[in-house]
Amino acid sequence: MLVPIEWLKEYIDVKADINEFCEKMIMSGSNLETVEHFGEDIENVVVGKIVAIEKHPDADKLLVTQIDIGEDEFLQIVTGADNIFEGAYVPVVLHGGKLPGDKTIKRGRLRGVESNGMLCSAGELGFADKVVPVAHKDGIWILDQEYPLGKDIVEVLGLKNAVVDFEITPNRPDCLSMIGMAREAAATFGGTLSYPETECEKETGKAKDFIDIEIRRPDLCKRYVGRIVTDVKIEQSPWWLQKRLIYAGMRPINNIVDITNYVMLEYGQPIHAFDIRDIADQKIIVDTAQEGELFTTLDGTERKLNQNMLLIKDGKRGVAIAGVMGGLNSEIKSDTKTILVEAANFDGNSVRSTSKKLALRTEASSRFEKGIDPNLCETAADRVCKLIEILGAGTVVKGAVDAYPEVYEAEPVNVRVDRVNAVLGIELSGKEMEEILESLEMKVLRVGNNMKVTPPTIRQDLEEEIDFIEEVARIYGYDKMPVTLPKGNLEAIKSRERTLIDLSRETLTAMGANEVQTYSFVSPKGVDYIGIAEDSWERNFVRLINPLGEENSVMRTILTPNMMEVLGRNFSRNISRVRAFEIGNTFFKSLDEEELLPEERQSMVAACYGEGESFYTLKGMLEELFAKLGIDETSYIPESEYGVYHPGKCARILSKGIELGIMGEIHPDVAEKYGIGTKSYCCELAFDQVMKQANIERFYKPLPKYPAITRDIALSVKEAVTVAEMENVIKEIGGKLLESVVLFDVYRGKQVLPGMKSVAFSLTYRASDRTLTDEEVVKVHQKVLGALKEQLNAVLREM
């Protein structure tokens, strides 16, 4: 909301300088974006009168003018503007004059003709193109009246002004108006708010003789006020009105349109004016459109409506899209003589839906969307008529046609003085609170320590006691409140999930892996690049409705493609060795058609490449991670059908029969697609399942009192037999006396037969209640060897 300070002072006498004003308004809850100062960078620009115009002797598009600036001699200036005429009053930049943007104008020659300055357009004086008046949009700025010649243009036109851009939150639509901000300033600085004049002095006839209004959808239109003005004269607005619109960010068009925009900015109530000649049967009907109905708006665009869009109709057709934009068929024209002034209140949700579906957002729709007080309609319509009377732009017809099915009144709320002080941590009396609330135009009935507070109907955000406590706080001053630490009896602890994630991160980082974070929005081609089958669950994507591009059009179901991009990017930058991991969310489209939200799961991916890295180094990292998380009895089952990994170097990871993930060496074809020119290794875990299996509770176990007995064995076994199978047999037969099994060697060479390998384990036996005898150990050990031979045909080798 752009607030010109000069305009604001019409309603409240603020004596503070601009810095103090901004600081105090911020402290009372009105946040601001910027403060812009106009007119301060304009120097040596004066009022001039064009007394003669001749064609340039050597240029068809240039004119040579003689300018009277109140001195003995006329000033000769060459210009290319084609909208000037003799007798026009214009802004003239003299030699050495300065314009916004650090522009300095000096005398010179144009095509051989001396030019002693420059005639100015509105844009050259610092006004943005979007707010330059329509009458001066192209060409030199022709002043609207005869000003003293040679006078400083900044002083004559009052161009010096500070404009504050306030950030208005959606819950405060009342502040989307000059009076709303003046009300805030009055409460902040303690002044008295002066409201604009709305009562006309000369009125004739009766409004009901000109128009009839019917609301057929009172649920979508709470109120519709219509006033009539006759003998309308369409012309430019006076400079004072144009200036206020310009500084508030709106382009002046003509007096009637400018007045409606002025009142919208003043009160926050959108206004629309119809040429009453175009209102068939002298009727206004507020109803929804027909499905597929075509309607041409003021911008000349034909729009297709549906049956849920509210339409302002006359006796035969639509004339405006309610709360959004008027129709081209009833716009104000240069020969318009009688107008209908509309001030209506439309349902915010309906306006928002219509505006969104038509892709048509206007100043009016943005205000209706946030909610407007229906009691503003009559006042705003009266203010439009008063301004028309002040400007002599027409004759106001007496009275209004007011369709108001259900009058809106604010409900009183009980506010406890003790509760206010308890929440804010201050000690204010009931009288002080009453004064603060009344400064915001609330009605307060105080009985002892209880107040019955009725907010003005413009404050639709005040519904509960806590809302009024906030009002007391911001006007009293947040800077005056004592600083205290928050109180509570809740213990700040990590959740189990967060604890497990942090422990995993610490463990992987301690093993030399770097944590990475990648985007959740990915390309659906990622699963193609890693060789995922067409019917795989990894393709159950959640697709974005409005993606920025194909490369981020779906939400990821798997982290591996992202990690492969990380490895590829590092390899392309000559990073010789990488260990990386990511713990993040994956998303799956719900299989239940009635469930709109996707399923969200935690996943973990780890990968590596470079010197010293192999399938077993990655497996070792996983085993260390599982140990830290208290997950035992893990097994690795060979997998040859998963396209991401090398068929002979891939394994699924299980714990107690539940699959935790998959790991392996990246398939050469996949590595090539990502530009990785070396062997790389990766694993992806269903981290939700990992966390379910985790057990990080630790119990004290005393050191063993009795010695252990160790037996090393080397077994000759067929190549197809896995180490895991051998370990499972040893642990099953070893029973309670077997404390640990450690693999320490796998040998293939001349001393073993072809197709065979030698696998060496170290077995540790110990009893918790006694010293084991050699006979006890030999008995168990022989059973282990016998079971290995019987089940796996593993034969003991000579060490």
mmCIF file of N, CA and C in Angstrom, residues 620-660:
data_model
loop_
_atom_site.group_PDB
_atom_site.id
_atom_site.type_symbol
_atom_site.label_atom_id
_atom_site.label_comp_id
_atom_site.label_asym_id
_atom_site.label_seq_id
_atom_site.Cartn_x
_atom_site.Cartn_y
_atom_site.Cartn_z
ATOM 1 N N GLY A 620 31.611 -52.716 4.390
ATOM 2 C CA GLY A 620 32.143 -52.465 5.730
ATOM 3 C C GLY A 620 31.522 -51.227 6.368
ATOM 4 N N MET A 621 31.292 -50.168 5.563
ATOM 5 C CA MET A 621 30.627 -48.967 6.085
ATOM 6 C C MET A 621 29.223 -49.304 6.565
ATOM 7 N N LEU A 622 28.509 -50.110 5.787
ATOM 8 C CA LEU A 622 27.153 -50.483 6.185
ATOM 9 C C LEU A 622 27.142 -51.309 7.457
ATOM 10 N N GLU A 623 28.086 -52.261 7.560
ATOM 11 C CA GLU A 623 28.128 -53.113 8.754
ATOM 12 C C GLU A 623 28.448 -52.293 9.999
ATOM 13 N N GLU A 624 29.323 -51.294 9.848
ATOM 14 C CA GLU A 624 29.632 -50.421 10.985
ATOM 15 C C GLU A 624 28.408 -49.595 11.361
ATOM 16 N N LEU A 625 27.677 -49.114 10.340
ATOM 17 C CA LEU A 625 26.457 -48.345 10.610
ATOM 18 C C LEU A 625 25.430 -49.211 11.320
ATOM 19 N N PHE A 626 25.241 -50.453 10.826
ATOM 20 C CA PHE A 626 24.276 -51.346 11.468
ATOM 21 C C PHE A 626 24.684 -51.647 12.911
ATOM 22 N N ALA A 627 25.985 -51.793 13.146
ATOM 23 C CA ALA A 627 26.457 -52.057 14.503
ATOM 24 C C ALA A 627 26.125 -50.894 15.428
ATOM 25 N N LYS A 628 26.332 -49.660 14.935
ATOM 26 C CA LYS A 628 26.022 -48.480 15.747
ATOM 27 C C LYS A 628 24.529 -48.396 16.047
ATOM 28 N N LEU A 629 23.712 -48.836 15.084
ATOM 29 C CA LEU A 629 22.259 -48.768 15.253
ATOM 30 C C LEU A 629 21.703 -49.978 15.973
ATOM 31 N N GLY A 630 22.564 -50.918 16.341
ATOM 32 C CA GLY A 630 22.117 -52.099 17.075
ATOM 33 C C GLY A 630 21.371 -53.091 16.224
ATOM 34 N N ILE A 631 21.666 -53.137 14.926
ATOM 35 C CA ILE A 631 21.020 -54.091 14.023
ATOM 36 C C ILE A 631 21.974 -55.251 13.792
ATOM 37 N N ASP A 632 21.612 -56.433 14.265
ATOM 38 C CA ASP A 632 22.468 -57.593 14.066
ATOM 39 C C ASP A 632 21.753 -58.605 13.170
ATOM 40 N N GLU A 633 22.405 -59.705 12.950
ATOM 41 C CA GLU A 633 21.846 -60.774 12.122
ATOM 42 C C GLU A 633 21.496 -60.274 10.716
ATOM 43 N N THR A 634 22.347 -59.437 10.149
ATOM 44 C CA THR A 634 22.142 -59.000 8.763
ATOM 45 C C THR A 634 22.720 -60.042 7.816
ATOM 46 N N SER A 635 22.112 -60.139 6.651
ATOM 47 C CA SER A 635 22.615 -61.059 5.634
ATOM 48 C C SER A 635 22.551 -60.376 4.273
ATOM 49 N N TYR A 636 23.407 -60.856 3.361
ATOM 50 C CA TYR A 636 23.520 -60.256 2.036
ATOM 51 C C TYR A 636 23.215 -61.338 1.006
ATOM 52 N N ILE A 637 22.096 -61.193 0.295
ATOM 53 C CA ILE A 637 21.624 -62.184 -0.661
ATOM 54 C C ILE A 637 21.965 -61.706 -2.084
ATOM 55 N N PRO A 638 22.673 -62.525 -2.862
ATOM 56 C CA PRO A 638 23.039 -62.114 -4.228
ATOM 57 C C PRO A 638 21.818 -61.742 -5.060
ATOM 58 N N GLU A 639 21.962 -60.705 -5.885
ATOM 59 C CA GLU A 639 20.888 -60.210 -6.751
ATOM 60 C C GLU A 639 21.477 -59.966 -8.132
ATOM 61 N N SER A 640 20.794 -60.441 -9.168
ATOM 62 C CA SER A 640 21.322 -60.284 -10.521
ATOM 63 C C SER A 640 20.340 -59.624 -11.479
ATOM 64 N N GLU A 641 19.142 -59.255 -10.979
ATOM 65 C CA GLU A 641 18.104 -58.730 -11.872
ATOM 66 C C GLU A 641 17.886 -57.231 -11.743
ATOM 67 N N TYR A 642 18.595 -56.561 -10.845
ATOM 68 C CA TYR A 642 18.382 -55.139 -10.623
ATOM 69 C C TYR A 642 19.301 -54.333 -11.537
ATOM 70 N N GLY A 643 18.706 -53.559 -12.459
ATOM 71 C CA GLY A 643 19.471 -52.944 -13.537
ATOM 72 C C GLY A 643 20.509 -51.930 -13.118
ATOM 73 N N VAL A 644 20.412 -51.406 -11.901
ATOM 74 C CA VAL A 644 21.359 -50.378 -11.461
ATOM 75 C C VAL A 644 22.761 -50.947 -11.297
ATOM 76 N N TYR A 645 22.839 -52.215 -10.859
ATOM 77 C CA TYR A 645 24.117 -52.765 -10.428
ATOM 78 C C TYR A 645 24.618 -53.868 -11.358
ATOM 79 N N HIS A 646 25.907 -54.133 -11.256
ATOM 80 C CA HIS A 646 26.575 -55.216 -11.980
ATOM 81 C C HIS A 646 25.943 -56.535 -11.540
ATOM 82 N N PRO A 647 25.498 -57.385 -12.482
ATOM 83 C CA PRO A 647 24.757 -58.610 -12.111
ATOM 84 C C PRO A 647 25.493 -59.505 -11.134
ATOM 85 N N GLY A 648 26.810 -59.598 -11.225
ATOM 86 C CA GLY A 648 27.530 -60.500 -10.338
ATOM 87 C C GLY A 648 28.056 -59.839 -9.086
ATOM 88 N N LYS A 649 27.782 -58.547 -8.927
ATOM 89 C CA LYS A 649 28.330 -57.816 -7.775
ATOM 90 C C LYS A 649 27.247 -56.966 -7.137
ATOM 91 N N CYS A 650 26.164 -57.620 -6.777
ATOM 92 C CA CYS A 650 25.004 -56.916 -6.200
ATOM 93 C C CYS A 650 24.375 -57.812 -5.152
ATOM 94 N N ALA A 651 23.898 -57.233 -4.071
ATOM 95 C CA ALA A 651 23.282 -58.027 -3.000
ATOM 96 C C ALA A 651 22.157 -57.243 -2.354
ATOM 97 N N ARG A 652 21.112 -57.965 -2.001
ATOM 98 C CA ARG A 652 20.042 -57.382 -1.201
ATOM 99 C C ARG A 652 20.377 -57.581 0.267
ATOM 100 N N ILE A 653 20.056 -56.582 1.089
ATOM 101 C CA ILE A 653 20.434 -56.598 2.507
ATOM 102 C C ILE A 653 19.194 -56.915 3.328
ATOM 103 N N LEU A 654 19.278 -57.979 4.140
ATOM 104 C CA LEU A 654 18.153 -58.397 4.955
ATOM 105 C C LEU A 654 18.542 -58.434 6.418
ATOM 106 N N SER A 655 17.556 -58.245 7.272
ATOM 107 C CA SER A 655 17.734 -58.402 8.712
ATOM 108 C C SER A 655 16.472 -59.044 9.273
ATOM 109 N N LYS A 656 16.644 -60.222 9.825
ATOM 110 C CA LYS A 656 15.527 -60.975 10.392
ATOM 111 C C LYS A 656 14.413 -61.156 9.364
ATOM 112 N N GLY A 657 14.799 -61.416 8.124
ATOM 113 C CA GLY A 657 13.845 -61.684 7.056
ATOM 114 C C GLY A 657 13.244 -60.457 6.416
ATOM 115 N N ILE A 658 13.588 -59.259 6.889
ATOM 116 C CA ILE A 658 13.047 -58.008 6.344
ATOM 117 C C ILE A 658 14.108 -57.338 5.489
ATOM 118 N N GLU A 659 13.729 -56.972 4.258
ATOM 119 C CA GLU A 659 14.701 -56.338 3.362
ATOM 120 C C GLU A 659 14.918 -54.883 3.762
ATOM 121 N N LEU A 660 16.188 -54.529 3.952
ATOM 122 C CA LEU A 660 16.553 -53.167 4.335
ATOM 123 C C LEU A 660 17.021 -52.340 3.144
#
